mmCIF file of C-alpha atoms in Angstrom:
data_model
loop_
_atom_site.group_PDB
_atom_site.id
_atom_site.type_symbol
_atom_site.label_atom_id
_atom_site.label_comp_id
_atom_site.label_asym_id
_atom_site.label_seq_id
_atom_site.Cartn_x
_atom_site.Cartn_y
_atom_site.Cartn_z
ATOM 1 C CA UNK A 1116 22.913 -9.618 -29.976
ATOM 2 C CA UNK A 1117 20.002 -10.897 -27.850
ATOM 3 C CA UNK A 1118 22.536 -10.880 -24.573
ATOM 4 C CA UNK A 1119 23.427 -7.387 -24.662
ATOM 5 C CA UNK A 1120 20.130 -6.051 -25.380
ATOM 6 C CA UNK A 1121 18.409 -7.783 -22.801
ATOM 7 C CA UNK A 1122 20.805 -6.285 -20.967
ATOM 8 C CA UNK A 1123 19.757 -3.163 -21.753
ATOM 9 C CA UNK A 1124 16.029 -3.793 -21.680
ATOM 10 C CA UNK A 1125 16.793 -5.008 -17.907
ATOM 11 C CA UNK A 1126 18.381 -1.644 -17.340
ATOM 12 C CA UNK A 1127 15.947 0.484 -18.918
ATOM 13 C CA UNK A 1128 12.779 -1.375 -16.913
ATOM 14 C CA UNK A 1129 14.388 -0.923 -13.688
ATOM 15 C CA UNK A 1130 14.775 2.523 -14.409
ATOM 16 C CA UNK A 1131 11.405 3.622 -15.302
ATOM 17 C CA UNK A 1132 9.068 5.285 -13.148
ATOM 18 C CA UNK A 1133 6.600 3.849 -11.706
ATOM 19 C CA UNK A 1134 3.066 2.795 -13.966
ATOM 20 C CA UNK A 1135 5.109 3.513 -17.135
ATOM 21 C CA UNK A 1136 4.970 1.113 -19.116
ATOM 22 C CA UNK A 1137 8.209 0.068 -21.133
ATOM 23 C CA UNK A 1138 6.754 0.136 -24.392
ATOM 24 C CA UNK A 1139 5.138 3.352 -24.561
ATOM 25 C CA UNK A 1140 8.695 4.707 -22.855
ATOM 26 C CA UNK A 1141 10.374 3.545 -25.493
ATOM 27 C CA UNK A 1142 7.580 4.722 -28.569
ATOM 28 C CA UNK A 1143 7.515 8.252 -27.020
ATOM 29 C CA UNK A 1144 11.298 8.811 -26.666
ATOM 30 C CA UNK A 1145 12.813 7.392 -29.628
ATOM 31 C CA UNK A 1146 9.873 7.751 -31.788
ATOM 32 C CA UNK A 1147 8.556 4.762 -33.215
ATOM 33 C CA UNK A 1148 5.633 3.031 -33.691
ATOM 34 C CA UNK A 1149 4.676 0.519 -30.490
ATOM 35 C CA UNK A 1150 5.229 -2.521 -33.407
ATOM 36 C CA UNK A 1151 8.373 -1.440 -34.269
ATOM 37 C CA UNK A 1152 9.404 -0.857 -29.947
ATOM 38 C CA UNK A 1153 8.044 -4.633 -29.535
ATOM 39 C CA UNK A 1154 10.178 -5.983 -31.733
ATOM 40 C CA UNK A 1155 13.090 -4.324 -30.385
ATOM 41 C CA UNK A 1156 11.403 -5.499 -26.684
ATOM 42 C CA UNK A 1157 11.626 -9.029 -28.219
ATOM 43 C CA UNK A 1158 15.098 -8.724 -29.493
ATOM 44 C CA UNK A 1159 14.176 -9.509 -32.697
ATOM 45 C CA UNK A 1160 15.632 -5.675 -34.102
ATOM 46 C CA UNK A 1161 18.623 -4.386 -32.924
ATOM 47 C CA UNK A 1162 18.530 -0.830 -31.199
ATOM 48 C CA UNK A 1163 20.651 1.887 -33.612
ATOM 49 C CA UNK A 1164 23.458 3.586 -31.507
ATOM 50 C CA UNK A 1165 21.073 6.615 -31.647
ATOM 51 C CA UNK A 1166 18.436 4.900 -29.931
ATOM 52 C CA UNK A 1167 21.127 3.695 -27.317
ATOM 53 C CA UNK A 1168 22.251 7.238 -26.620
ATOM 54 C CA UNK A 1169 18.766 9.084 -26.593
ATOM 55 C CA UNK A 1170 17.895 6.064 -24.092
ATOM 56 C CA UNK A 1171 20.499 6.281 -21.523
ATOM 57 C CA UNK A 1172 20.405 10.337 -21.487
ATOM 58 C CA UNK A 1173 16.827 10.034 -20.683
ATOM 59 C CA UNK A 1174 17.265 7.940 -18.077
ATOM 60 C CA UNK A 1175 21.006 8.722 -16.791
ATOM 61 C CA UNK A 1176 22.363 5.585 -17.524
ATOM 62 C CA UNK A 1177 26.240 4.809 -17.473
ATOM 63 C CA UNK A 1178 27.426 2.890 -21.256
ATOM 64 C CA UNK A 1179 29.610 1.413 -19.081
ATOM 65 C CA UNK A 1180 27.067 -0.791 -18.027
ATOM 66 C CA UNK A 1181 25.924 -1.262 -21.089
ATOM 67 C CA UNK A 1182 28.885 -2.358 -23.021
ATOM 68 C CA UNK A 1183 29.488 -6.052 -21.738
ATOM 69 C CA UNK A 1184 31.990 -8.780 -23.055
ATOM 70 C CA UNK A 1185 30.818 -12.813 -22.819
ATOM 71 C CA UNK A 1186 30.420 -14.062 -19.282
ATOM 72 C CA UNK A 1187 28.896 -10.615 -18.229
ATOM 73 C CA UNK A 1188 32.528 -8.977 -17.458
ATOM 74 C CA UNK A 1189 32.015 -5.051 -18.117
ATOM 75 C CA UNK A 1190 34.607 -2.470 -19.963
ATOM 76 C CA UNK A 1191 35.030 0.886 -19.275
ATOM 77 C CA UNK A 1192 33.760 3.167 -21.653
ATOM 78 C CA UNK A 1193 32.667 7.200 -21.168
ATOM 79 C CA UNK A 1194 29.306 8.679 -23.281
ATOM 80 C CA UNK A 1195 30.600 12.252 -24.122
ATOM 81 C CA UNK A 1196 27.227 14.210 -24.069
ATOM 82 C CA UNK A 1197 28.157 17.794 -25.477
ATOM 83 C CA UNK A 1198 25.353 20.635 -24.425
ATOM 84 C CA UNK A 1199 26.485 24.162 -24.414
ATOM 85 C CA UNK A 1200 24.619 27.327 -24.623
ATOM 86 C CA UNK A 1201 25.672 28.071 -28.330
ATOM 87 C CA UNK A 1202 26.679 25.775 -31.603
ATOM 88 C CA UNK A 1203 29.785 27.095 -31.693
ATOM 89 C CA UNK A 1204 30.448 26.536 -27.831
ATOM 90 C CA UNK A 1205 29.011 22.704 -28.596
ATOM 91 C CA UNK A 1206 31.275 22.485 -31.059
ATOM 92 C CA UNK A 1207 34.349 23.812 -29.357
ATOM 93 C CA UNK A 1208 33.615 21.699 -26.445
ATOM 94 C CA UNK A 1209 33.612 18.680 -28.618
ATOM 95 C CA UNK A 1210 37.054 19.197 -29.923
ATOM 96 C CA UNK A 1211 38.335 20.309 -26.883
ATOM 97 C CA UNK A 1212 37.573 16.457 -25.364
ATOM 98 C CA UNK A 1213 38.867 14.939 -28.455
ATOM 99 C CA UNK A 1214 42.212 17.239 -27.772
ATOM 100 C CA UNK A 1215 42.429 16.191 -24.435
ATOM 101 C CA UNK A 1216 42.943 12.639 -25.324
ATOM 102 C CA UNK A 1217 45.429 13.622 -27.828
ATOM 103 C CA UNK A 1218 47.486 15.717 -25.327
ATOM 104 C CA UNK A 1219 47.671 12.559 -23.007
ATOM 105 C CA UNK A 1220 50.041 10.868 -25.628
ATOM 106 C CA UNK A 1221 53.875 11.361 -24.913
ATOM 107 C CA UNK A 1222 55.119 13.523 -27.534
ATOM 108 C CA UNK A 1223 58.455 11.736 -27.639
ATOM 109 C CA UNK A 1224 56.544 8.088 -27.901
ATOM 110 C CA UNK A 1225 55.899 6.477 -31.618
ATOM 111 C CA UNK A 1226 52.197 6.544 -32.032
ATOM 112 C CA UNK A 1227 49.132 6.912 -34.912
ATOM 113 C CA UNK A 1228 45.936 7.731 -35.160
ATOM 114 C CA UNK A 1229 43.702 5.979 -37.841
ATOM 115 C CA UNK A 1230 40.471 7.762 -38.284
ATOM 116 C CA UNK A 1231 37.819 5.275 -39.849
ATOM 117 C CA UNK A 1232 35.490 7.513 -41.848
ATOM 118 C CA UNK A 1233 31.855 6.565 -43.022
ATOM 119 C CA UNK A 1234 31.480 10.008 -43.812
ATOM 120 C CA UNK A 1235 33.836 12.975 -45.527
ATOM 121 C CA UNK A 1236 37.055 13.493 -42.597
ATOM 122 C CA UNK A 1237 36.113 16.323 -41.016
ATOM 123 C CA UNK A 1238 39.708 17.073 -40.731
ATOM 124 C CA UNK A 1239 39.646 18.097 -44.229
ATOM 125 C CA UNK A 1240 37.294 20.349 -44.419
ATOM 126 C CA UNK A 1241 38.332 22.701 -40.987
ATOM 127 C CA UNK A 1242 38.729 25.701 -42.905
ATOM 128 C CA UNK A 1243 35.338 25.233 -45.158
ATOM 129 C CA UNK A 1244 33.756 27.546 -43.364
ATOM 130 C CA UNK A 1245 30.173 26.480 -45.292
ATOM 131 C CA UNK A 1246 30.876 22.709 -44.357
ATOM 132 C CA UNK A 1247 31.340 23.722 -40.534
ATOM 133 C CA UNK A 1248 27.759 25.909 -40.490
ATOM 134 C CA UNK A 1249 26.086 22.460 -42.022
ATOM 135 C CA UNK A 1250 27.801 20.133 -39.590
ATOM 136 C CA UNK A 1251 26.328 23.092 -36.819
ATOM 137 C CA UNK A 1252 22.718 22.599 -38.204
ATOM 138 C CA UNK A 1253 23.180 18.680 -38.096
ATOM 139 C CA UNK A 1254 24.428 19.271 -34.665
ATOM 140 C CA UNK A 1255 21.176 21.503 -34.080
ATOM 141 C CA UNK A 1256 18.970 19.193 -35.244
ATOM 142 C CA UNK A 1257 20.468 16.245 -33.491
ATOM 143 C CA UNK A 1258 20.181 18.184 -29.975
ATOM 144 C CA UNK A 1259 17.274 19.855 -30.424
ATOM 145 C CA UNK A 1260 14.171 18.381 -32.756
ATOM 146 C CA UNK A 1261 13.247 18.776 -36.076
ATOM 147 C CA UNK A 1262 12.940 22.360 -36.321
ATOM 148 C CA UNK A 1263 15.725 23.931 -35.334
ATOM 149 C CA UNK A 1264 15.934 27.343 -34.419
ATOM 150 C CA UNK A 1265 19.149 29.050 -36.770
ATOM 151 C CA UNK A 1266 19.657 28.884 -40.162
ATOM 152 C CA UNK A 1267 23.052 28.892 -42.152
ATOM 153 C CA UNK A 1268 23.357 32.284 -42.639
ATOM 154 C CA UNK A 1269 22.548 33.151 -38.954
ATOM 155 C CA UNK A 1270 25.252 30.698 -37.441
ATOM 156 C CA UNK A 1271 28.688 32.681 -37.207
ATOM 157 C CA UNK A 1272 32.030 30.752 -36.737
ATOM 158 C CA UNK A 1273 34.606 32.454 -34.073
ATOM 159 C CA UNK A 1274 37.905 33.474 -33.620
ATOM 160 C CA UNK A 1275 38.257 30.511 -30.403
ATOM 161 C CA UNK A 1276 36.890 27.637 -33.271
ATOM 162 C CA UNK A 1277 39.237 28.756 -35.318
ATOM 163 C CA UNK A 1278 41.829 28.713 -32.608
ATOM 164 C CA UNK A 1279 41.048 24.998 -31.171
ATOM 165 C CA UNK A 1280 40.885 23.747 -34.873
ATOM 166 C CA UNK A 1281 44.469 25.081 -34.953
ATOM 167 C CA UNK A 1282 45.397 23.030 -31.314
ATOM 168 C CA UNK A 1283 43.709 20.408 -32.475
ATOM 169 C CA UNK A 1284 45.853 19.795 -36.150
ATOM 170 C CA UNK A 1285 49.085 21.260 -33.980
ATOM 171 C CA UNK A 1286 48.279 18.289 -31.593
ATOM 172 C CA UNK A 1287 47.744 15.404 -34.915
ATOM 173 C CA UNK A 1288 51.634 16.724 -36.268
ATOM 174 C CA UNK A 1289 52.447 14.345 -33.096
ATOM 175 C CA UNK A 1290 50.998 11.371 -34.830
ATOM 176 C CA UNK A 1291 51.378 9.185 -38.007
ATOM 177 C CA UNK A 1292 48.014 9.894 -39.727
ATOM 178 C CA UNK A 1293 46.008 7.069 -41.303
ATOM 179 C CA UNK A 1294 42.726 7.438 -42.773
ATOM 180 C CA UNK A 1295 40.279 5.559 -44.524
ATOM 181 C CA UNK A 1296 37.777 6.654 -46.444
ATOM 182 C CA UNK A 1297 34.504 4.929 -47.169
ATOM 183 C CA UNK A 1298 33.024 3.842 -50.193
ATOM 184 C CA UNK A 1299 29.917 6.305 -49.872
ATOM 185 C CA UNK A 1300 32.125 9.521 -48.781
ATOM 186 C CA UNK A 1301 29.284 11.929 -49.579
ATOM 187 C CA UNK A 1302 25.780 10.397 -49.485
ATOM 188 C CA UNK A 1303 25.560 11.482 -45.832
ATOM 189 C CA UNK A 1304 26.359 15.011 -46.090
ATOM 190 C CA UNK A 1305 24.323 15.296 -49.497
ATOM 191 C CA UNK A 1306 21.211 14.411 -48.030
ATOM 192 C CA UNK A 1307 21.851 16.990 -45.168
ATOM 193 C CA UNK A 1308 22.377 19.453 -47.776
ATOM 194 C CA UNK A 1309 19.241 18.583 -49.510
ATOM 195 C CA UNK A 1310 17.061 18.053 -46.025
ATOM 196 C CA UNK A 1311 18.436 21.865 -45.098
ATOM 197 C CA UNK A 1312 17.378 22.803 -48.426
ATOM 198 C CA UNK A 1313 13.932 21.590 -47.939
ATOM 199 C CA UNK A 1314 13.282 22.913 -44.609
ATOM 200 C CA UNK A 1315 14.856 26.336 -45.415
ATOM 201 C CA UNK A 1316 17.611 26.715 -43.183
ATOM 202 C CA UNK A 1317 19.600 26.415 -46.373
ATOM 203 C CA UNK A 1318 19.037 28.904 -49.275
ATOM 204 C CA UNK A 1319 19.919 27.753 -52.931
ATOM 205 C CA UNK A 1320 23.151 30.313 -52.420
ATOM 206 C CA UNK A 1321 24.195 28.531 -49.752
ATOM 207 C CA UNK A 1322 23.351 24.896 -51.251
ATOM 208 C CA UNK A 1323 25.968 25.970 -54.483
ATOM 209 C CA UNK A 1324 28.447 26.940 -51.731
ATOM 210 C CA UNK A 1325 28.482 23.958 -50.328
ATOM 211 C CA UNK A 1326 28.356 22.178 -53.508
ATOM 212 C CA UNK A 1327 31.004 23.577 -54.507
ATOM 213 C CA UNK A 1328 33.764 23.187 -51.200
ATOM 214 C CA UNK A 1329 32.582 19.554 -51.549
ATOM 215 C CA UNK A 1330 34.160 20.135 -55.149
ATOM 216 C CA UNK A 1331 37.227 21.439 -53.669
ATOM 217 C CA UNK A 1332 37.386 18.528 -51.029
ATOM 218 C CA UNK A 1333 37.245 15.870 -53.880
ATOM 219 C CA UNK A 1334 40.269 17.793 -55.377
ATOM 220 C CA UNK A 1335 42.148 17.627 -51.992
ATOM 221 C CA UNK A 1336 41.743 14.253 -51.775
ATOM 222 C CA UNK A 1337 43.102 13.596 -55.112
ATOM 223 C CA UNK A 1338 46.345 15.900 -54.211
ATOM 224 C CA UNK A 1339 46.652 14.173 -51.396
ATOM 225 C CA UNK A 1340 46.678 11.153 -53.282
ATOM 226 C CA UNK A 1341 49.104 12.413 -55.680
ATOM 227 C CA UNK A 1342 51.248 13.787 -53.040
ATOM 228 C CA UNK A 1343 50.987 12.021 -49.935
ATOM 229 C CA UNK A 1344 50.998 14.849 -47.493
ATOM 230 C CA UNK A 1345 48.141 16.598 -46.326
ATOM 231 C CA UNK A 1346 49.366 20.811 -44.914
ATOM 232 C CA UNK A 1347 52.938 19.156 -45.144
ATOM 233 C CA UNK A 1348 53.172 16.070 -42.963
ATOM 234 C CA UNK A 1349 53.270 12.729 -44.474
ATOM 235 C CA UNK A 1350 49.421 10.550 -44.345
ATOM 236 C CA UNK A 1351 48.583 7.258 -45.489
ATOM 237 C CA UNK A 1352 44.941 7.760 -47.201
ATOM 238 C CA UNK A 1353 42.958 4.356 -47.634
ATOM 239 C CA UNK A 1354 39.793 3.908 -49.732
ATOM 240 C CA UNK A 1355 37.760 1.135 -48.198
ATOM 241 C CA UNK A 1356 36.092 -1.582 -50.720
ATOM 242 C CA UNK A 1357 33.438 -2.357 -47.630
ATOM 243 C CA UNK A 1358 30.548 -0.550 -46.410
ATOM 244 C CA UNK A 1359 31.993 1.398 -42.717
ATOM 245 C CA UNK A 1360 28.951 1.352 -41.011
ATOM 246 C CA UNK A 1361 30.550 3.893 -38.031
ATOM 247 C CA UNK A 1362 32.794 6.156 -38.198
ATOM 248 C CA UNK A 1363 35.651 5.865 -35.489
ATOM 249 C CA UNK A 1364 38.996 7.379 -34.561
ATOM 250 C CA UNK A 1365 41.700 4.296 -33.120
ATOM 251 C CA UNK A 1366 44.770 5.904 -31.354
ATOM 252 C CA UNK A 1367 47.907 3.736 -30.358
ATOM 253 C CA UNK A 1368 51.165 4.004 -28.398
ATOM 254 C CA UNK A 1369 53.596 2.003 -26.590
ATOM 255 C CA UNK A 1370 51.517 0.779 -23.940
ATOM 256 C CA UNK A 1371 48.533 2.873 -24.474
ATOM 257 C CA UNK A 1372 45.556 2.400 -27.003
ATOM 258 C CA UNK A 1373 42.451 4.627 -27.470
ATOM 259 C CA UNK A 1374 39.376 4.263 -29.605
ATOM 260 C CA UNK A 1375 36.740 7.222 -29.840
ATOM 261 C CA UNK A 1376 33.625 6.073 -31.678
ATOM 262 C CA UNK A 1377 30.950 8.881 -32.536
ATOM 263 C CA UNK A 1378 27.534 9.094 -31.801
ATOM 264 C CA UNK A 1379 25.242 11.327 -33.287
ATOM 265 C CA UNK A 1380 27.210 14.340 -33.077
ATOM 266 C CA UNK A 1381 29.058 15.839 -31.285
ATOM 267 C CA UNK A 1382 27.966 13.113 -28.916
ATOM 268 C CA UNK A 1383 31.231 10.326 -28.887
ATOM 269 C CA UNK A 1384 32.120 7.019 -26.894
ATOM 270 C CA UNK A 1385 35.565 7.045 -25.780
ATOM 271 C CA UNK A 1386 37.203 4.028 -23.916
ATOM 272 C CA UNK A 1387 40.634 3.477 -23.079
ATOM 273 C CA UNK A 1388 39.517 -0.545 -22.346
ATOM 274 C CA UNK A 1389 42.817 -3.106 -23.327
ATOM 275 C CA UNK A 1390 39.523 -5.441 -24.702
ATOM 276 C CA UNK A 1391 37.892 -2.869 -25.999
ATOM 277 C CA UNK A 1392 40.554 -1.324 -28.041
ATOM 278 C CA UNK A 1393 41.978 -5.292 -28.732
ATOM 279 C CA UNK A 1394 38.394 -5.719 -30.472
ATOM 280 C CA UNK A 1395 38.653 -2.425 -32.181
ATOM 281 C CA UNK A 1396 41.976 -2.491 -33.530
ATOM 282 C CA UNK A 1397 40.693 -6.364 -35.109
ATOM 283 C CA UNK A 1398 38.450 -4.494 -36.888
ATOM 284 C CA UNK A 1399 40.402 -2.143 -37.939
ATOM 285 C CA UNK A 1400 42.796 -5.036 -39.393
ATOM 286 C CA UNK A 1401 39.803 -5.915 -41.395
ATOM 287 C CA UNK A 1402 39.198 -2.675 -42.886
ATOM 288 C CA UNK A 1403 42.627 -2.032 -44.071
ATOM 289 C CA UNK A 1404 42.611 -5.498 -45.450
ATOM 290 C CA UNK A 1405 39.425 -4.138 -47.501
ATOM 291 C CA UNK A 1406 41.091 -1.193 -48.139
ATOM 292 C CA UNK A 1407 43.350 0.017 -51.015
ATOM 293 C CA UNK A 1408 46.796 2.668 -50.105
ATOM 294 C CA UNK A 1409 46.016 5.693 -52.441
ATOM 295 C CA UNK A 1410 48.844 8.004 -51.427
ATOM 296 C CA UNK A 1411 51.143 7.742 -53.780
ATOM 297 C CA UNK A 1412 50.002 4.932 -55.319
ATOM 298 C CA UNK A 1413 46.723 2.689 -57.104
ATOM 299 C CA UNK A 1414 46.273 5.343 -59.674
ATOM 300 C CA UNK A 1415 43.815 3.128 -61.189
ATOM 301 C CA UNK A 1416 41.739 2.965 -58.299
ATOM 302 C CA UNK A 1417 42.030 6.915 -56.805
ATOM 303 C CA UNK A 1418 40.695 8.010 -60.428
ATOM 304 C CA UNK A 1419 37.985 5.603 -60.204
ATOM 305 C CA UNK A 1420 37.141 6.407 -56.596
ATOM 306 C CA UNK A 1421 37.064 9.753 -56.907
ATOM 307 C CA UNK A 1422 35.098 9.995 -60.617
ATOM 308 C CA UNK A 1423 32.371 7.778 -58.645
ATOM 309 C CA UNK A 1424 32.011 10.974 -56.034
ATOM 310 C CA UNK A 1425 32.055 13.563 -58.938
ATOM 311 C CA UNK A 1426 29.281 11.918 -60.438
ATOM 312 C CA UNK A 1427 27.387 12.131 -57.462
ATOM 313 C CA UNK A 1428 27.602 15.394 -56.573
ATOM 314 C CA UNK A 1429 27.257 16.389 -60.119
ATOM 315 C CA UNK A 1430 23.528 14.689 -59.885
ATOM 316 C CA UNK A 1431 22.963 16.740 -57.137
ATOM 317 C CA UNK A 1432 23.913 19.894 -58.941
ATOM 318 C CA UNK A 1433 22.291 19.574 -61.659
ATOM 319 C CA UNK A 1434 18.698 18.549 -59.691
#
């Protein structure tokens, strides 16, 4: 770890204007204590991908020079920074990129796309319309402070969202879909709910809304499951037995692989690297070894899966 944050460090320092000192650079942008930015200074705490991307915005920095392999040899890599004038335009921008890089697959090649998921697929919930408006305040918050400026009811979704969505799942009928879902689907987006709540940008009508598509997500999930087709195409849906620490989408085709891995959102990493990808795709073989086929199959271990995300959003419910 200590390599490729010095790295960084080295980066950052010869960056900085001049009389600034690194330390209080680094306290003022990514907001922590001076303690905490020593020991990151020191190597002896890693940086969070956050803290990487908030970092080389500030200071214009290329990942690609971040991202190194052993012997200092560099991959290629892109930082997708998404700032539009609206949520919505954000948002649309976002899934415009990500279709982009589906489009560039040969229609008439074999190929699949395995989304990794840390967090409930976002695929599944493209026509919750109250699960959009909270991943638009998470979006809001992640671009602009702790405050920010719309609440739920305020945001309104669009005719063009609605049409990308429908490019983007027209696009995915291309591919074999894989997904795996992680063990803690829904602590993520319940504490957003609950943080929302708090700061009221979220009233308690729209916290039982989104209670309740969550409810109707869980019951997807189990038809899909029971089925295995999600909007009638075949998918192979995984339930990981390990923690996914980041959620990531791994594309392959004869001859060409792809790995998007995302940032705070909508900010992404995309690389089309052969080492990259090589590394990627090895831990990808780890999760599926970690991970248990649901569709159409492990009854025993859907039901239990599932019951464990019932009884967490029922504690939420009934708080």
């Amino acid at each position: 770890m200590s390599v490729y944050q010095k790295h960084l460090l080295t980066i950052v320092s010869e960056q900085l204007p001049e009389g600034v000192k690194l330390v209080d650079f680094l306290s003022d942008l990514v907001h922590l204590s001076k303690e905490a930015c020593y020991r990151r200074i020191r190597c002896e705490v890693e940086f969070t991908l956050s803290e990487v991307v908030l970092i080389a915005k500030a200071l214009n920095i290329n990942l690609t020079s971040l991202v190194i392999r052993e012997g200092g040899e560099k991959v290629t890599c892109n930082l997708r920074v998404v700032e539009e004038d609206t949520l919505v335009n954000s948002y649309i921008k976002k899934l415009e990129a990500d279709l982009n890089v589906l489009e560039g697959f040969d229609s008439k090649s074999q190929h699949s796309i395995h989304f990794v998921c840390k967090n409930l697929p976002e695929l599944f919930y493209f026509s919750s319309e109250g699960l959009i408006k909270l991943r638009l305040l998470k979006m809001q918050l992640n671009q602009g402070g702790v405050k920010p400026q719309q609440t739920f009811n305020q945001i309104v979704l669009t005719s063009s969202l609605k049409k990308v969505h429908d490019q983007y799942w027209k696009a995915l009928t291309d591919f074999k879909l894989i997904v795996y879902l992680g063990p803690d689907l829904l602590m993520s987006i319940l504490h957003d709910i609950e943080f929302f709540t708090k700061i009221n940008l979220l009233t308690s009508e729209n916290r039982l809304l989104l209670l309740e598509e969550l409810k109707a997500i869980l019951d997807l999930i189990s038809e899909i499951g029971n089925t295995g087709m999600f909007r009638n195409k075949e998918i192979d849906l995984y339930i990981s037995h390990i923690i996914i620490e980041l959620s990531q989408t791994y594309l392959n085709s004869e001859g060409l692989e792809t790995t998007i891995l995302e940032l705070e959102f909508p900010n992404s990493l995309l690389s089309f690297d052969a080492s990259f990808n090589a590394a990627q795709s090895h831990q990808l073989s780890v999760v599926k070894r970690t991970s248990t086929l649901i569709s159409q199959s492990a009854e025993v271990e859907k039901t239990a899966y599932l019951n464990r995300q019932r009884t967490i959003l029922n504690d939420i419910k009934s708080n």
